[in-house]
C-alpha positions as a printed NumPy array, in Angstrom:
array([[ 41.394,  36.773, -31.141],
       [ 39.662,  37.432, -27.834],
       [ 36.832,  39.431, -29.375],
       [ 36.53 ,  37.061, -32.339],
       [ 36.318,  34.029, -30.063],
       [ 33.524,  35.587, -28.01 ],
       [ 31.559,  36.746, -31.075],
       [ 31.821,  33.361, -32.795],
       [ 30.677,  31.579, -29.653],
       [ 27.753,  33.991, -29.306],
       [ 26.651,  33.173, -32.859],
       [ 27.037,  29.451, -32.126],
       [ 24.919,  29.765, -28.968],
       [ 22.155,  31.532, -30.886],
       [ 21.997,  28.727, -33.415],
       [ 22.181,  26.086, -30.681],
       [ 19.609,  27.387, -28.19 ],
       [ 17.239,  29.517, -30.295],
       [ 14.937,  27.414, -32.437],
       [ 14.82 ,  28.34 , -36.145],
       [ 17.231,  31.221, -35.616],
       [ 18.564,  32.949, -38.753],
       [ 21.639,  35.195, -38.853],
       [ 20.74 ,  38.884, -38.754],
       [ 17.229,  38.278, -37.423],
       [ 17.842,  39.554, -33.881],
       [ 15.356,  42.438, -34.159],
       [ 12.595,  40.336, -35.732],
       [ 13.029,  37.095, -33.774],
       [  9.85 ,  36.763, -31.696],
       [  6.864,  34.51 , -30.958],
       [  3.169,  35.282, -31.012],
       [  1.404,  32.288, -29.463],
       [  1.562,  30.563, -26.1  ],
       [  2.441,  27.271, -27.734],
       [  5.39 ,  28.8  , -29.59 ],
       [  6.665,  30.389, -26.398],
       [  6.586,  27.064, -24.55 ],
       [  8.166,  25.389, -27.557],
       [ 11.094,  27.852, -27.726],
       [ 11.559,  27.761, -23.964],
       [ 11.703,  23.964, -23.665],
       [ 13.832,  23.73 , -26.813],
       [ 16.543,  25.881, -25.197],
       [ 16.525,  23.728, -22.041],
       [ 16.701,  20.479, -24.031],
       [ 19.588,  21.751, -26.127],
       [ 21.401,  22.766, -22.968],
       [ 21.062,  19.251, -21.572],
       [ 22.365,  17.835, -24.87 ],
       [ 25.429,  20.105, -25.134],
       [ 28.078,  17.353, -24.655],
       [ 26.528,  15.174, -27.374],
       [ 25.566,  17.72 , -30.051],
       [ 27.932,  20.7  , -30.055],
       [ 31.014,  20.811, -32.255],
       [ 32.861,  23.015, -29.777],
       [ 34.175,  21.654, -26.513],
       [ 32.016,  22.998, -23.674],
       [ 31.586,  22.033, -20.033],
       [ 28.782,  22.71 , -17.581],
       [ 29.245,  25.026, -14.615],
       [ 27.583,  23.462, -11.62 ],
       [ 25.581,  25.456,  -9.119],
       [ 26.902,  26.651,  -5.806],
       [ 27.443,  23.887,  -3.329],
       [ 25.234,  24.049,  -0.281],
       [ 22.742,  26.387,  -1.95 ],
       [ 19.66 ,  26.042,  -4.102],
       [ 21.344,  27.365,  -7.262],
       [ 21.218,  24.917, -10.151],
       [ 23.252,  24.814, -13.348],
       [ 20.341,  26.256, -15.306],
       [ 17.766,  28.62 , -13.869],
       [ 14.4  ,  28.981, -15.609],
       [ 12.622,  32.025, -14.182],
       [  9.524,  34.045, -14.904],
       [  8.717,  37.522, -13.611],
       [  5.118,  38.646, -13.275],
       [  2.973,  41.142, -11.404],
       [  1.907,  39.92 ,  -7.996],
       [ -1.694,  40.641,  -8.845],
       [ -2.985,  41.226, -12.329],
       [ -6.409,  41.162, -13.911],
       [ -7.025,  42.735, -17.315],
       [-10.486,  42.786, -18.898],
       [-10.405,  44.547, -22.302],
       [-14.107,  43.789, -22.855],
       [-15.118,  45.993, -19.938],
       [-12.138,  48.36 , -20.191],
       [-11.07 ,  47.483, -16.658],
       [ -7.907,  46.236, -15.017],
       [ -6.587,  45.591, -11.517],
       [ -2.786,  45.323, -11.215],
       [ -0.386,  45.216,  -8.274],
       [  2.9  ,  46.53 ,  -9.75 ],
       [  5.079,  44.591,  -7.329],
       [  7.118,  42.043,  -9.326],
       [  7.286,  38.399,  -8.271],
       [ 10.03 ,  36.057,  -9.509],
       [  9.37 ,  32.33 ,  -9.791],
       [ 12.332,  30.088, -10.659],
       [ 12.928,  26.45 , -11.478],
       [ 16.368,  24.813, -11.43 ],
       [ 17.535,  22.251, -13.954],
       [ 20.716,  20.209, -13.556],
       [ 22.261,  17.851, -16.09 ],
       [ 22.881,  14.422, -14.558],
       [ 22.173,  15.527, -11.018],
       [ 24.735,  13.995,  -8.655],
       [ 22.446,  14.623,  -5.668],
       [ 18.695,  14.985,  -5.201],
       [ 17.358,  18.482,  -5.734],
       [ 15.669,  20.484,  -2.976],
       [ 11.877,  19.985,  -2.756],
       [ 11.099,  23.371,  -4.334],
       [ 13.209,  22.49 ,  -7.393],
       [ 12.49 ,  18.758,  -7.562],
       [ 10.083,  18.772, -10.475],
       [ 10.373,  18.545, -14.234],
       [ 10.81 ,  21.738, -16.215],
       [  8.027,  20.507, -18.489],
       [  5.555,  21.334, -15.719],
       [  6.686,  24.963, -15.56 ],
       [  3.515,  26.987, -16.1  ],
       [  3.589,  30.584, -17.301],
       [  1.131,  33.187, -16.031],
       [  0.49 ,  34.896, -19.359],
       [ -2.127,  37.381, -18.091],
       [  0.458,  39.101, -15.865],
       [  3.741,  37.863, -17.319],
       [  6.605,  40.375, -17.715],
       [  9.421,  38.158, -18.97 ],
       [ 10.92 ,  34.692, -18.916],
       [ 14.672,  34.185, -18.541],
       [ 16.864,  31.134, -18.981],
       [ 20.337,  31.561, -17.544],
       [ 23.24 ,  29.128, -17.429],
       [ 27.027,  29.031, -17.735],
       [ 29.357,  27.109, -20.015],
       [ 33.135,  26.778, -19.947],
       [ 35.45 ,  26.763, -22.965],
       [ 39.145,  27.164, -23.808],
       [ 40.469,  29.423, -26.57 ],
       [ 43.268,  27.268, -27.967],
       [ 43.81 ,  29.355, -31.116],
       [ 46.194,  31.621, -29.184],
       [ 48.775,  28.826, -29.441],
       [ 49.396,  30.07 , -32.997],
       [ 50.867,  33.274, -31.532],
       [ 52.944,  31.314, -29.032],
       [ 50.668,  32.263, -26.114],
       [ 49.142,  30.165, -23.377],
       [ 45.402,  29.616, -24.05 ],
       [ 42.811,  31.362, -21.888],
       [ 39.903,  29.736, -20.098],
       [ 36.474,  31.294, -20.643],
       [ 33.286,  31.147, -18.646],
       [ 30.277,  32.18 , -20.737],
       [ 27.201,  33.416, -18.887],
       [ 24.309,  32.963, -21.303],
       [ 20.94 ,  34.609, -20.728],
       [ 17.947,  33.982, -22.985],
       [ 15.178,  36.527, -22.426],
       [ 11.566,  36.27 , -23.579],
       [ 10.422,  39.883, -23.249],
       [  6.687,  40.432, -22.707],
       [  6.747,  43.715, -20.778],
       [  4.883,  45.508, -23.578],
       [  1.969,  42.989, -23.473],
       [  1.444,  43.685, -27.166],
       [  1.045,  40.062, -28.275],
       [  4.644,  39.963, -29.524],
       [  7.238,  38.368, -27.246],
       [ 10.732,  39.354, -28.361],
       [ 13.517,  36.822, -27.818],
       [ 17.183,  37.713, -27.395],
       [ 20.321,  35.924, -26.261],
       [ 23.02 ,  37.766, -24.313],
       [ 26.475,  36.355, -23.71 ],
       [ 28.976,  37.66 , -21.154],
       [ 32.498,  36.246, -21.19 ],
       [ 34.759,  36.049, -18.136],
       [ 38.415,  35.264, -18.854],
       [ 40.77 ,  33.709, -16.361],
       [ 43.994,  31.724, -16.244],
       [ 43.706,  28.01 , -16.89 ],
       [ 44.772,  25.58 , -14.212],
       [ 48.043,  23.718, -14.875],
       [ 48.46 ,  24.724, -18.555],
       [ 50.674,  22.401, -20.576],
       [ 51.706,  23.142, -24.171],
       [ 54.333,  20.85 , -25.697],
       [ 56.885,  22.497, -27.962],
       [ 55.903,  26.001, -26.9  ],
       [ 58.41 ,  28.628, -28.041],
       [ 60.273,  31.085, -25.887],
       [ 58.791,  34.567, -25.325],
       [ 61.991,  36.047, -23.906],
       [ 62.598,  38.305, -26.899],
       [ 59.054,  39.685, -26.74 ],
       [ 59.41 ,  40.326, -23.008],
       [ 62.809,  41.986, -23.593],
       [ 61.286,  44.241, -26.249],
       [ 58.437,  45.255, -23.894],
       [ 60.929,  46.1  , -21.143],
       [ 62.962,  48.232, -23.594],
       [ 59.791,  50.075, -24.615],
       [ 58.979,  50.796, -20.955],
       [ 62.504,  52.089, -20.268],
       [ 62.605,  54.304, -23.366],
       [ 59.141,  55.756, -22.671],
       [ 60.053,  56.343, -19.011],
       [ 63.19 ,  58.217, -20.048],
       [ 61.18 ,  60.241, -22.567],
       [ 58.605,  61.043, -19.883],
       [ 61.28 ,  62.303, -17.473],
       [ 62.953,  64.507, -20.087],
       [ 59.688,  65.978, -21.392],
       [ 58.316,  66.56 , -17.88 ],
       [ 61.587,  68.283, -16.943],
       [ 61.304,  70.575, -19.985],
       [ 57.68 ,  71.422, -19.165],
       [ 58.525,  72.259, -15.534],
       [ 61.465,  74.454, -16.54 ],
       [ 59.309,  76.211, -19.126],
       [ 56.715,  77.02 , -16.466],
       [ 59.426,  78.281, -14.118],
       [ 60.835,  80.506, -16.876],
       [ 57.339,  81.764, -17.665],
       [ 56.778,  82.736, -14.041],
       [ 60.152,  84.46 , -13.847],
       [ 59.575,  86.394, -17.081],
       [ 56.098,  87.507, -15.927],
       [ 57.511,  88.875, -12.677],
       [ 60.349,  90.624, -14.501],
       [ 58.001,  92.188, -17.063],
       [ 55.662,  93.386, -14.324],
       [ 58.535,  94.866, -12.303],
       [ 60.426,  96.409, -15.253],
       [ 57.622,  97.667, -17.496],
       [ 54.656,  97.564, -15.094],
       [ 52.675,  95.445, -17.617],
       [ 51.071,  92.05 , -17.49 ],
       [ 52.138,  89.421, -20.006],
       [ 49.264,  88.333, -22.218],
       [ 48.119,  84.711, -22.337],
       [ 49.478,  84.053, -25.828],
       [ 52.973,  85.142, -24.744],
       [ 52.813,  83.017, -21.597],
       [ 51.838,  79.983, -23.693],
       [ 55.061,  80.437, -25.712],
       [ 56.928,  78.974, -22.743],
       [ 54.749,  75.851, -22.711],
       [ 55.519,  73.366, -25.475],
       [ 52.352,  71.509, -26.443],
       [ 54.324,  68.764, -28.181],
       [ 55.986,  67.867, -24.889],
       [ 52.572,  67.541, -23.241],
       [ 51.502,  65.254, -26.09 ],
       [ 54.611,  63.118, -25.593],
       [ 54.079,  62.922, -21.832],
       [ 50.521,  61.643, -22.293],
       [ 51.671,  59.203, -24.98 ],
       [ 54.506,  57.897, -22.768],
       [ 52.197,  57.365, -19.795],
       [ 49.652,  55.47 , -21.912],
       [ 52.383,  53.377, -23.554],
       [ 53.946,  52.392, -20.223],
       [ 50.591,  51.473, -18.674],
       [ 49.484,  49.558, -21.79 ],
       [ 52.782,  47.669, -22.043],
       [ 52.665,  46.69 , -18.365],
       [ 49.125,  45.392, -18.856],
       [ 50.26 ,  43.549, -22.007],
       [ 53.004,  41.8  , -20.039],
       [ 50.454,  40.92 , -17.352],
       [ 48.025,  39.536, -19.937],
       [ 50.698,  37.391, -21.572],
       [ 51.726,  36.061, -18.158],
       [ 48.018,  35.423, -17.36 ],
       [ 47.921,  37.844, -14.426],
       [ 45.441,  40.212, -16.114],
       [ 42.542,  39.733, -18.488],
       [ 41.653,  43.356, -19.293],
       [ 42.09 ,  43.118, -23.049],
       [ 39.816,  46.081, -23.774],
       [ 41.623,  48.474, -21.422],
       [ 45.017,  47.371, -22.754],
       [ 43.98 ,  47.856, -26.385],
       [ 42.552,  51.33 , -25.64 ],
       [ 45.767,  52.418, -23.906],
       [ 48.097,  51.129, -26.618],
       [ 45.851,  52.297, -29.458],
       [ 45.551,  55.833, -28.069],
       [ 49.301,  56.058, -27.427],
       [ 50.005,  54.932, -31.006],
       [ 47.664,  57.633, -32.314],
       [ 49.426,  60.311, -30.255],
       [ 52.842,  59.118, -31.429],
       [ 51.837,  59.46 , -35.07 ],
       [ 50.316,  62.877, -34.397],
       [ 53.611,  63.867, -32.783],
       [ 55.424,  63.098, -36.043],
       [ 53.837,  66.278, -37.441],
       [ 56.123,  68.207, -35.096],
       [ 59.1  ,  67.494, -37.335],
       [ 57.238,  68.887, -40.331],
       [ 56.748,  72.21 , -38.554],
       [ 60.421,  72.999, -39.113],
       [ 59.549,  73.57 , -42.778],
       [ 57.427,  76.65 , -43.401],
       [ 55.41 ,  75.171, -46.259],
       [ 54.464,  72.095, -44.234],
       [ 53.774,  74.1  , -41.091],
       [ 50.697,  75.79 , -42.567],
       [ 48.318,  73.083, -41.25 ],
       [ 49.44 ,  73.364, -37.623],
       [ 49.502,  77.158, -37.649],
       [ 46.05 ,  77.35 , -39.248],
       [ 44.579,  74.973, -36.667],
       [ 46.177,  76.929, -33.829],
       [ 44.794,  80.244, -35.071],
       [ 41.319,  78.927, -35.947],
       [ 40.833,  76.775, -32.825],
       [ 39.482,  79.499, -30.461],
       [ 36.912,  80.707, -32.989],
       [ 35.959,  77.131, -33.913],
       [ 35.378,  76.208, -30.252],
       [ 33.152,  79.239, -29.673],
       [ 31.248,  78.508, -32.871],
       [ 30.75 ,  74.825, -31.916],
       [ 29.402,  75.816, -28.49 ],
       [ 26.701,  77.921, -30.128],
       [ 25.881,  75.223, -32.685],
       [ 25.74 ,  72.522, -29.976],
       [ 22.79 ,  74.275, -28.33 ],
       [ 20.747,  74.116, -31.545],
       [ 21.921,  70.553, -32.227],
       [ 20.85 ,  69.34 , -28.785],
       [ 17.471,  71.007, -29.277],
       [ 16.928,  69.04 , -32.478],
       [ 18.105,  65.848, -30.736],
       [ 15.626,  66.121, -27.871],
       [ 12.823,  67.202, -30.194],
       [ 13.367,  64.247, -32.553],
       [ 13.639,  61.796, -29.67 ],
       [ 10.386,  62.965, -28.063],
       [  8.247,  63.341, -31.196],
       [  9.63 ,  60.849, -33.71 ],
       [ 10.89 ,  58.156, -31.321],
       [  7.734,  55.995, -31.4  ],
       [  7.454,  56.223, -35.195],
       [ 11.023,  55.959, -36.502],
       [ 13.629,  53.307, -35.696],
       [ 16.501,  55.829, -35.924],
       [ 14.985,  58.027, -33.212],
       [ 14.345,  55.382, -30.524],
       [ 17.071,  56.62 , -28.152],
       [ 18.922,  59.886, -27.633],
       [ 22.231,  58.423, -28.81 ],
       [ 20.601,  57.037, -31.964],
       [ 19.066,  60.444, -32.697],
       [ 22.468,  62.112, -32.398],
       [ 24.049,  59.513, -34.696],
       [ 21.245,  59.906, -37.244],
       [ 21.438,  63.712, -37.302],
       [ 25.227,  63.678, -37.556],
       [ 24.923,  61.314, -40.526],
       [ 22.428,  63.674, -42.153],
       [ 24.862,  66.566, -41.766],
       [ 27.404,  64.548, -43.749],
       [ 24.833,  63.636, -46.401],
       [ 24.459,  59.991, -45.398],
       [ 21.168,  58.023, -45.603],
       [ 19.002,  61.033, -46.342],
       [ 16.435,  59.232, -48.491],
       [ 16.3  ,  56.229, -46.123],
       [ 15.631,  58.512, -43.159],
       [ 12.735,  60.147, -45.008],
       [ 11.377,  56.859, -46.387],
       [ 11.375,  54.925, -43.091],
       [  9.101,  57.441, -41.403],
       [  5.817,  55.701, -40.568],
       [  2.678,  57.403, -41.823],
       [  0.384,  56.121, -39.056],
       [ -0.222,  59.685, -37.955],
       [ -0.457,  62.355, -40.641],
       [  0.281,  65.103, -38.123],
       [  3.513,  63.429, -36.966],
       [  4.505,  62.68 , -40.575],
       [  4.007,  66.34 , -41.511],
       [  6.02 ,  67.401, -38.469],
       [  8.82 ,  64.989, -39.45 ],
       [  9.05 ,  66.535, -42.918],
       [  9.355,  70.041, -41.49 ],
       [ 11.798,  68.789, -38.848],
       [ 14.116,  67.049, -41.315],
       [ 13.99 ,  69.743, -44.005],
       [ 14.76 ,  72.553, -41.561],
       [ 17.575,  70.601, -39.909],
       [ 19.241,  69.669, -43.2  ],
       [ 18.879,  73.168, -44.601],
       [ 20.168,  74.852, -41.456],
       [ 23.158,  72.623, -40.785],
       [ 24.316,  71.809, -44.299],
       [ 23.777,  75.145, -46.007],
       [ 24.518,  77.489, -43.104],
       [ 26.4  ,  75.809, -40.239],
       [ 28.831,  73.845, -42.387],
       [ 29.413,  76.848, -44.661],
       [ 30.195,  79.085, -41.695],
       [ 32.444,  76.408, -40.208],
       [ 34.434,  76.146, -43.429],
       [ 34.534,  79.961, -43.647],
       [ 36.187,  80.141, -40.212],
       [ 38.924,  77.727, -41.271],
       [ 39.358,  79.482, -44.619],
       [ 39.576,  82.89 , -42.951],
       [ 42.294,  81.671, -40.607],
       [ 44.181,  80.167, -43.545],
       [ 44.014,  83.448, -45.472],
       [ 45.242,  85.329, -42.405],
       [ 48.238,  83.02 , -42.041],
       [ 48.928,  83.24 , -45.754],
       [ 49.007,  87.044, -45.706],
       [ 51.249,  87.011, -42.655],
       [ 53.695,  84.742, -44.437],
       [ 53.771,  87.086, -47.426],
       [ 54.114,  90.279, -45.354],
       [ 55.373,  91.163, -41.897],
       [ 53.875,  89.138, -39.076],
       [ 52.641,  91.003, -35.969],
       [ 55.234,  91.063, -33.207],
       [ 54.19 ,  90.147, -29.678],
       [ 55.503,  91.639, -26.421],
       [ 57.734,  88.631, -25.852],
       [ 59.364,  88.772, -29.27 ],
       [ 59.762,  92.575, -29.001],
       [ 61.633,  92.131, -25.734],
       [ 63.824,  89.364, -27.185],
       [ 64.609,  91.524, -30.244],
       [ 66.132,  94.193, -27.996],
       [ 69.065,  91.892, -27.281],
       [ 71.797,  92.287, -29.936],
       [ 74.467,  90.184, -28.218],
       [ 75.415,  86.863, -29.781],
       [ 75.238,  83.657, -27.733],
       [ 79.042,  83.44 , -27.763],
       [ 79.592,  86.936, -26.375],
       [ 79.995,  85.614, -22.851],
       [ 77.344,  87.88 , -21.34 ],
       [ 75.015,  84.979, -20.616],
       [ 77.397,  83.098, -18.31 ],
       [ 76.902,  83.01 , -14.587],
       [ 79.521,  83.392, -11.942],
       [ 77.925,  80.792,  -9.699],
       [ 79.504,  77.413,  -9.11 ],
       [ 79.074,  74.958, -11.902],
       [ 76.47 ,  72.303, -11.442],
       [ 76.03 ,  69.127, -13.434],
       [ 73.041,  66.9  , -13.827],
       [ 72.404,  63.59 , -15.476],
       [ 69.763,  65.112, -17.772],
       [ 71.348,  68.531, -18.525],
       [ 74.66 ,  69.958, -19.559],
       [ 77.204,  71.285, -17.083],
       [ 77.247,  75.025, -16.486],
       [ 80.662,  76.612, -16.932]])
């Protein structure tokens, strides 16, 4: 509900303060004349002053700082300190230092404004010949009462709205965008009649914390004892046989599922504590809480696969991944070098001509989509043909990338997985190779009940382990 409330308010603000705004027109919403720029700018200010009378939602103004010259709404323009451009003579004279000129606007001013701000916003004159951008910034308050449905106390929001008229390109097209930042805090003196009791939910959260804490202690204890046994076995093997234990044998003492459970327990405990704090209105970090709980849930479900490993037919996936992982990592490191080369090349050459290559992250997303066969024709078709040389380069670039990564890289990647699967399959049908650790264990023919494994030391008991007899 938090994200939905912010997104819906952002859409409402765009329709309220941006004249003739249409949904989905963020990239194309712009003005091209001085009159239209003034018109859009004054329209936003007028709609701000009329918020209590026109909006369907319940909003309140946020007044400026007392004792300062900050107003509720700040109308600012940024321009070069000195700028003279003469295209007719191919000359220009620009001082790149940026100057900011602001005008404050207050709805129903309770006190007179300072002299520098005591003038109508209608007289605000823009210096178009050296203008960089115009910004309108103000704050509005709102309350998200829909959380009452889930038996929660509503949150109070402060929206910081910034409308930017971007003219830094000086191309004759001034792009307009509206940004909205939401700050959440606890409401003052909340009162909800007939509000239900959250004791059961709080009790359930406390039980989850206790169970995960107990699981963390037990798993951490098993990991520590495994490492101690690994160290002891390595010393014994070195002293008895004068050989070093290989890495694969040492990893047999370390249970990866326990590490997965430890990470999951830590994330669950932290996320649940933050959830309790959010419900009690002590925290407002919804994003961090959702990431912690979501990741812990993912790890818990991955951990369920552990119980399938007890069956040989279901264990084939885990064993194949474990065997293929080293080769896959080495293969991906080599492929990543070529992939990054294509990313930087596409960003540098095709960035000005193709919308999917405007930033390095967009290039990576586009190329990864091409590897999976997505939007191939659209990527080719959207290439601008303003420059024949660049268009020809783009065709060679895209064809070589698709051919290399789809027909060769993906095939080799699948071959690595298939090879590991065939290896595991043959091992299951025949005799599996025996490691040093298993060879040493096989030398012992005594049964666990023979009594040769008991110690003569005094018995010791622990809360988390059995008593030694």
